[in-house]
Amino acid sequence: TLGGDHSVTIPAVRAVRAKVSNPGLVLIDTHLDTALDVGGEELNHCCPITRAVGAGFDPEKIVLVGISGWMNPRTEIDYCRQHGITVIWLEDLWEHGTKPAIEKALEIAGAGDGIYLSFDVDSLDAAHAPGTCCPTPGGLTSREAIELVRGVSSAGLVGVDVVEAAPSLDATPATSLMAGRVAIEAMAFHAGAKR
């Protein structure tokens, strides 16, 4: 699925869960996206992880990667802790690189019947992806994002989305090119390009 804002993940994970009994989920994002609702609206781009849990995804098989910044409310951090959702902070990637994050994501999310990968372009540094509603100063580099996507996708996917690209907010094609590259990398490595 290509977004669009992150609410497009909600029907996608519901469809996957209807067909796959025990999927894992990896979210690459700067935000936790575990809000219960936004002003009473439950089908919001701040809620895809809570809606995935509501659809039957085991929270202990969900890994959030690259999370950083001041736009992550304590209530959403508390939700992760209370439900056993694993968070790999951006600072962990800075300190240890992408390989341990990939290994941990595969160990946790891969323990089920396949992995759903959701990639939010706002996980990228604003220098690499300015065309999104919440550009992230100091986010992932393009290379780190590609490494993460390749690593998670090479295990095989039950679904993938790339969301929050907003070409009208970018004076260049940089954000769209990056979103397209991530989608192609995910599909290629899912199909066995690494083998």
PDB file of C-alpha atoms in Angstrom:
ATOM      1  CA  THR A   1       0.000   0.000   0.000  1.00  0.00           C
ATOM      2  CA  LEU A   2       1.306   3.430  -0.899  1.00  0.00           C
ATOM      3  CA  GLY A   3       0.097   6.427   1.117  1.00  0.00           C
ATOM      4  CA  GLY A   4      -1.307   8.819   1.741  1.00  0.00           C
ATOM      5  CA  ASP A   5      -1.177   9.529   5.436  1.00  0.00           C
ATOM      6  CA  HIS A   6      -0.502   6.779   7.926  1.00  0.00           C
ATOM      7  CA  SER A   7      -4.184   5.995   8.407  1.00  0.00           C
ATOM      8  CA  VAL A   8      -3.958   3.885   5.200  1.00  0.00           C
ATOM      9  CA  THR A   9      -2.155   1.299   7.330  1.00  0.00           C
ATOM     10  CA  ILE A  10      -5.319   0.661   9.339  1.00  0.00           C
ATOM     11  CA  PRO A  11      -7.360  -1.154   6.645  1.00  0.00           C
ATOM     12  CA  ALA A  12      -4.186  -2.836   5.387  1.00  0.00           C
ATOM     13  CA  VAL A  13      -3.344  -4.438   8.744  1.00  0.00           C
ATOM     14  CA  ARG A  14      -6.981  -5.426   9.225  1.00  0.00           C
ATOM     15  CA  ALA A  15      -6.914  -7.195   5.850  1.00  0.00           C
ATOM     16  CA  VAL A  16      -3.633  -8.939   6.680  1.00  0.00           C
ATOM     17  CA  ARG A  17      -4.916 -10.045  10.076  1.00  0.00           C
ATOM     18  CA  ALA A  18      -8.044 -11.482   8.448  1.00  0.00           C
ATOM     19  CA  LYS A  19      -5.811 -13.791   6.366  1.00  0.00           C
ATOM     20  CA  VAL A  20      -2.769 -14.366   8.621  1.00  0.00           C
ATOM     21  CA  SER A  21      -3.308 -15.846  12.078  1.00  0.00           C
ATOM     22  CA  ASN A  22      -0.263 -14.493  13.914  1.00  0.00           C
ATOM     23  CA  PRO A  23       1.590 -11.748  12.005  1.00  0.00           C
ATOM     24  CA  GLY A  24       4.350  -9.549  13.392  1.00  0.00           C
ATOM     25  CA  LEU A  25       4.713  -5.873  12.590  1.00  0.00           C
ATOM     26  CA  VAL A  26       7.716  -3.593  12.097  1.00  0.00           C
ATOM     27  CA  LEU A  27       7.144   0.147  11.962  1.00  0.00           C
ATOM     28  CA  ILE A  28       9.961   2.433  10.807  1.00  0.00           C
ATOM     29  CA  ASP A  29       8.920   5.897  11.907  1.00  0.00           C
ATOM     30  CA  THR A  30       9.905   8.871  14.021  1.00  0.00           C
ATOM     31  CA  HIS A  31       6.577   8.615  15.889  1.00  0.00           C
ATOM     32  CA  LEU A  32       5.201   5.822  18.053  1.00  0.00           C
ATOM     33  CA  ASP A  33       1.749   6.018  16.416  1.00  0.00           C
ATOM     34  CA  THR A  34       0.129   4.414  19.450  1.00  0.00           C
ATOM     35  CA  ALA A  35      -2.493   7.070  20.188  1.00  0.00           C
ATOM     36  CA  LEU A  36      -5.849   5.675  21.255  1.00  0.00           C
ATOM     37  CA  ASP A  37      -7.541   8.439  19.273  1.00  0.00           C
ATOM     38  CA  VAL A  38      -7.052  12.053  18.202  1.00  0.00           C
ATOM     39  CA  GLY A  39      -9.944  14.230  19.345  1.00  0.00           C
ATOM     40  CA  GLY A  40     -12.148  11.145  19.446  1.00  0.00           C
ATOM     41  CA  GLU A  41     -11.182  10.031  15.911  1.00  0.00           C
ATOM     42  CA  GLU A  42      -9.802   6.471  16.002  1.00  0.00           C
ATOM     43  CA  LEU A  43      -9.025   6.222  12.269  1.00  0.00           C
ATOM     44  CA  ASN A  44      -6.217   8.761  12.451  1.00  0.00           C
ATOM     45  CA  HIS A  45      -2.627   8.720  11.216  1.00  0.00           C
ATOM     46  CA  CYS A  46      -1.484   8.767  14.870  1.00  0.00           C
ATOM     47  CA  CYS A  47      -3.271   5.461  15.602  1.00  0.00           C
ATOM     48  CA  PRO A  48      -2.157   2.684  13.190  1.00  0.00           C
ATOM     49  CA  ILE A  49      -0.349   0.626  15.824  1.00  0.00           C
ATOM     50  CA  THR A  50      -3.237   0.723  18.289  1.00  0.00           C
ATOM     51  CA  ARG A  51      -5.605  -0.243  15.474  1.00  0.00           C
ATOM     52  CA  ALA A  52      -3.266  -3.125  14.504  1.00  0.00           C
ATOM     53  CA  VAL A  53      -3.380  -4.381  18.097  1.00  0.00           C
ATOM     54  CA  GLY A  54      -7.164  -3.989  17.994  1.00  0.00           C
ATOM     55  CA  ALA A  55      -7.239  -6.053  14.796  1.00  0.00           C
ATOM     56  CA  GLY A  56      -5.449  -8.902  16.554  1.00  0.00           C
ATOM     57  CA  PHE A  57      -1.735  -8.263  16.063  1.00  0.00           C
ATOM     58  CA  ASP A  58       0.142  -9.513  19.136  1.00  0.00           C
ATOM     59  CA  PRO A  59       1.779  -6.399  20.621  1.00  0.00           C
ATOM     60  CA  GLU A  60       4.708  -8.519  21.768  1.00  0.00           C
ATOM     61  CA  LYS A  61       5.455  -9.141  18.075  1.00  0.00           C
ATOM     62  CA  ILE A  62       5.480  -5.422  17.202  1.00  0.00           C
ATOM     63  CA  VAL A  63       8.739  -3.467  16.872  1.00  0.00           C
ATOM     64  CA  LEU A  64       8.919   0.300  16.383  1.00  0.00           C
ATOM     65  CA  VAL A  65      12.226   1.417  14.852  1.00  0.00           C
ATOM     66  CA  GLY A  66      13.818   4.862  14.610  1.00  0.00           C
ATOM     67  CA  ILE A  67      11.535   6.556  17.132  1.00  0.00           C
ATOM     68  CA  SER A  68      12.730   9.989  18.208  1.00  0.00           C
ATOM     69  CA  GLY A  69      11.782  13.541  19.000  1.00  0.00           C
ATOM     70  CA  TRP A  70       9.468  15.577  21.133  1.00  0.00           C
ATOM     71  CA  MET A  71       6.274  14.627  19.268  1.00  0.00           C
ATOM     72  CA  ASN A  72       5.895  11.316  21.128  1.00  0.00           C
ATOM     73  CA  PRO A  73       3.521  11.832  24.062  1.00  0.00           C
ATOM     74  CA  ARG A  74       4.101  10.016  27.343  1.00  0.00           C
ATOM     75  CA  THR A  75       0.710   8.358  26.925  1.00  0.00           C
ATOM     76  CA  GLU A  76       1.963   6.646  23.758  1.00  0.00           C
ATOM     77  CA  ILE A  77       5.200   5.552  25.434  1.00  0.00           C
ATOM     78  CA  ASP A  78       3.104   4.186  28.304  1.00  0.00           C
ATOM     79  CA  TYR A  79       0.923   2.281  25.816  1.00  0.00           C
ATOM     80  CA  CYS A  80       4.040   0.574  24.403  1.00  0.00           C
ATOM     81  CA  ARG A  81       5.301  -0.353  27.859  1.00  0.00           C
ATOM     82  CA  GLN A  82       1.924  -1.623  29.051  1.00  0.00           C
ATOM     83  CA  HIS A  83       1.431  -3.799  25.957  1.00  0.00           C
ATOM     84  CA  GLY A  84       4.992  -5.121  25.550  1.00  0.00           C
ATOM     85  CA  ILE A  85       5.716  -3.329  22.269  1.00  0.00           C
ATOM     86  CA  THR A  86       9.446  -3.121  21.562  1.00  0.00           C
ATOM     87  CA  VAL A  87      10.834   0.332  20.779  1.00  0.00           C
ATOM     88  CA  ILE A  88      14.218   0.769  19.110  1.00  0.00           C
ATOM     89  CA  TRP A  89      15.027   4.440  19.509  1.00  0.00           C
ATOM     90  CA  LEU A  90      16.882   6.475  16.903  1.00  0.00           C
ATOM     91  CA  GLU A  91      19.650   6.953  19.457  1.00  0.00           C
ATOM     92  CA  ASP A  92      20.092   3.144  19.563  1.00  0.00           C
ATOM     93  CA  LEU A  93      20.700   3.208  15.812  1.00  0.00           C
ATOM     94  CA  TRP A  94      23.210   6.030  16.173  1.00  0.00           C
ATOM     95  CA  GLU A  95      25.102   4.089  18.823  1.00  0.00           C
ATOM     96  CA  HIS A  96      24.942   0.554  17.425  1.00  0.00           C
ATOM     97  CA  GLY A  97      24.046   0.862  13.729  1.00  0.00           C
ATOM     98  CA  THR A  98      21.292  -0.833  11.769  1.00  0.00           C
ATOM     99  CA  LYS A  99      22.403  -4.474  11.979  1.00  0.00           C
ATOM    100  CA  PRO A 100      21.447  -5.069  15.653  1.00  0.00           C
ATOM    101  CA  ALA A 101      18.127  -3.284  15.077  1.00  0.00           C
ATOM    102  CA  ILE A 102      17.348  -5.525  12.109  1.00  0.00           C
ATOM    103  CA  GLU A 103      18.292  -8.648  14.066  1.00  0.00           C
ATOM    104  CA  LYS A 104      16.091  -7.642  17.004  1.00  0.00           C
ATOM    105  CA  ALA A 105      13.169  -6.717  14.725  1.00  0.00           C
ATOM    106  CA  LEU A 106      13.372 -10.060  12.935  1.00  0.00           C
ATOM    107  CA  GLU A 107      13.664 -11.991  16.184  1.00  0.00           C
ATOM    108  CA  ILE A 108      10.589 -10.334  17.694  1.00  0.00           C
ATOM    109  CA  ALA A 109       8.292  -9.606  14.729  1.00  0.00           C
ATOM    110  CA  GLY A 110       9.480 -12.668  12.829  1.00  0.00           C
ATOM    111  CA  ALA A 111       8.392 -15.022  15.620  1.00  0.00           C
ATOM    112  CA  GLY A 112       4.902 -15.163  14.130  1.00  0.00           C
ATOM    113  CA  ASP A 113       3.542 -16.045  10.697  1.00  0.00           C
ATOM    114  CA  GLY A 114       5.268 -13.299   8.717  1.00  0.00           C
ATOM    115  CA  ILE A 115       5.997  -9.603   9.031  1.00  0.00           C
ATOM    116  CA  TYR A 116       4.003  -6.559   8.027  1.00  0.00           C
ATOM    117  CA  LEU A 117       6.349  -3.614   7.361  1.00  0.00           C
ATOM    118  CA  SER A 118       5.143  -0.033   7.627  1.00  0.00           C
ATOM    119  CA  PHE A 119       7.568   2.697   6.558  1.00  0.00           C
ATOM    120  CA  ASP A 120       6.803   6.347   7.306  1.00  0.00           C
ATOM    121  CA  VAL A 121       8.981   8.733   5.298  1.00  0.00           C
ATOM    122  CA  ASP A 122       9.057  11.123   8.247  1.00  0.00           C
ATOM    123  CA  SER A 123      11.497   8.665   9.829  1.00  0.00           C
ATOM    124  CA  LEU A 124      14.051  10.176   7.443  1.00  0.00           C
ATOM    125  CA  ASP A 125      16.050  13.267   8.198  1.00  0.00           C
ATOM    126  CA  ALA A 126      14.285  16.307   6.755  1.00  0.00           C
ATOM    127  CA  ALA A 127      17.311  16.800   4.499  1.00  0.00           C
ATOM    128  CA  HIS A 128      16.392  13.526   2.748  1.00  0.00           C
ATOM    129  CA  ALA A 129      12.590  13.833   2.940  1.00  0.00           C
ATOM    130  CA  PRO A 130      11.251  17.356   3.439  1.00  0.00           C
ATOM    131  CA  GLY A 131       7.942  16.559   1.693  1.00  0.00           C
ATOM    132  CA  THR A 132       5.988  15.147   4.606  1.00  0.00           C
ATOM    133  CA  CYS A 133       3.613  16.633   7.159  1.00  0.00           C
ATOM    134  CA  CYS A 134       6.135  16.294  10.015  1.00  0.00           C
ATOM    135  CA  PRO A 135       9.695  16.668   8.649  1.00  0.00           C
ATOM    136  CA  THR A 136      12.243  15.286  11.120  1.00  0.00           C
ATOM    137  CA  PRO A 137      15.479  17.148  11.761  1.00  0.00           C
ATOM    138  CA  GLY A 138      18.118  14.543  12.634  1.00  0.00           C
ATOM    139  CA  GLY A 139      16.158  11.500  11.445  1.00  0.00           C
ATOM    140  CA  LEU A 140      17.441   8.451   9.583  1.00  0.00           C
ATOM    141  CA  THR A 141      19.818   8.858   6.674  1.00  0.00           C
ATOM    142  CA  SER A 142      18.727   7.454   3.326  1.00  0.00           C
ATOM    143  CA  ARG A 143      21.321   4.705   3.653  1.00  0.00           C
ATOM    144  CA  GLU A 144      20.135   3.702   7.141  1.00  0.00           C
ATOM    145  CA  ALA A 145      16.533   3.548   5.899  1.00  0.00           C
ATOM    146  CA  ILE A 146      17.466   1.355   2.940  1.00  0.00           C
ATOM    147  CA  GLU A 147      19.513  -0.959   5.175  1.00  0.00           C
ATOM    148  CA  LEU A 148      16.600  -1.334   7.596  1.00  0.00           C
ATOM    149  CA  VAL A 149      14.065  -1.985   4.838  1.00  0.00           C
ATOM    150  CA  ARG A 150      16.300  -4.498   3.077  1.00  0.00           C
ATOM    151  CA  GLY A 151      17.065  -6.302   6.319  1.00  0.00           C
ATOM    152  CA  VAL A 152      13.465  -6.633   7.453  1.00  0.00           C
ATOM    153  CA  SER A 153      12.088  -7.408   3.979  1.00  0.00           C
ATOM    154  CA  SER A 154      14.613 -10.148   3.216  1.00  0.00           C
ATOM    155  CA  ALA A 155      12.842 -12.386   5.740  1.00  0.00           C
ATOM    156  CA  GLY A 156       9.683 -12.163   3.614  1.00  0.00           C
ATOM    157  CA  LEU A 157       6.662  -9.953   4.175  1.00  0.00           C
ATOM    158  CA  VAL A 158       2.916 -10.477   4.496  1.00  0.00           C
ATOM    159  CA  GLY A 159       2.387  -6.814   3.599  1.00  0.00           C
ATOM    160  CA  VAL A 160       4.145  -3.477   3.283  1.00  0.00           C
ATOM    161  CA  ASP A 161       3.203   0.163   3.147  1.00  0.00           C
ATOM    162  CA  VAL A 162       5.113   3.364   2.476  1.00  0.00           C
ATOM    163  CA  VAL A 163       3.285   6.389   3.846  1.00  0.00           C
ATOM    164  CA  GLU A 164       3.312  10.126   4.540  1.00  0.00           C
ATOM    165  CA  ALA A 165       5.024  11.232   1.312  1.00  0.00           C
ATOM    166  CA  ALA A 166       3.545  14.616   0.382  1.00  0.00           C
ATOM    167  CA  PRO A 167       5.099  15.744  -2.927  1.00  0.00           C
ATOM    168  CA  SER A 168       3.311  19.088  -2.793  1.00  0.00           C
ATOM    169  CA  LEU A 169       5.353  19.967   0.305  1.00  0.00           C
ATOM    170  CA  ASP A 170       8.691  19.384  -1.448  1.00  0.00           C
ATOM    171  CA  ALA A 171      10.151  21.792  -3.984  1.00  0.00           C
ATOM    172  CA  THR A 172      12.206  18.899  -5.401  1.00  0.00           C
ATOM    173  CA  PRO A 173      11.423  15.248  -6.217  1.00  0.00           C
ATOM    174  CA  ALA A 174      13.645  14.078  -3.303  1.00  0.00           C
ATOM    175  CA  THR A 175      10.886  12.806  -0.998  1.00  0.00           C
ATOM    176  CA  SER A 176       8.988  11.035  -3.776  1.00  0.00           C
ATOM    177  CA  LEU A 177      12.185   9.439  -5.048  1.00  0.00           C
ATOM    178  CA  MET A 178      13.012   8.190  -1.581  1.00  0.00           C
ATOM    179  CA  ALA A 179       9.503   6.825  -1.015  1.00  0.00           C
ATOM    180  CA  GLY A 180       9.671   5.034  -4.361  1.00  0.00           C
ATOM    181  CA  ARG A 181      13.107   3.648  -3.569  1.00  0.00           C
ATOM    182  CA  VAL A 182      11.920   2.275  -0.219  1.00  0.00           C
ATOM    183  CA  ALA A 183       8.916   0.579  -1.878  1.00  0.00           C
ATOM    184  CA  ILE A 184      11.117  -1.000  -4.547  1.00  0.00           C
ATOM    185  CA  GLU A 185      13.701  -2.144  -1.985  1.00  0.00           C
ATOM    186  CA  ALA A 186      11.006  -3.737   0.176  1.00  0.00           C
ATOM    187  CA  MET A 187       9.449  -5.612  -2.742  1.00  0.00           C
ATOM    188  CA  ALA A 188      12.778  -6.672  -4.239  1.00  0.00           C
ATOM    189  CA  PHE A 189      14.218  -8.007  -0.997  1.00  0.00           C
ATOM    190  CA  HIS A 190      10.918  -9.675  -0.103  1.00  0.00           C
ATOM    191  CA  ALA A 191      11.168 -11.443  -3.463  1.00  0.00           C
ATOM    192  CA  GLY A 192      14.654 -12.712  -2.675  1.00  0.00           C
ATOM    193  CA  ALA A 193      16.958 -10.172  -4.323  1.00  0.00           C
ATOM    194  CA  LYS A 194      19.488 -10.765  -1.545  1.00  0.00           C
ATOM    195  CA  ARG A 195      19.696 -14.480  -2.284  1.00  0.00           C
TER     196      ARG A 195
END
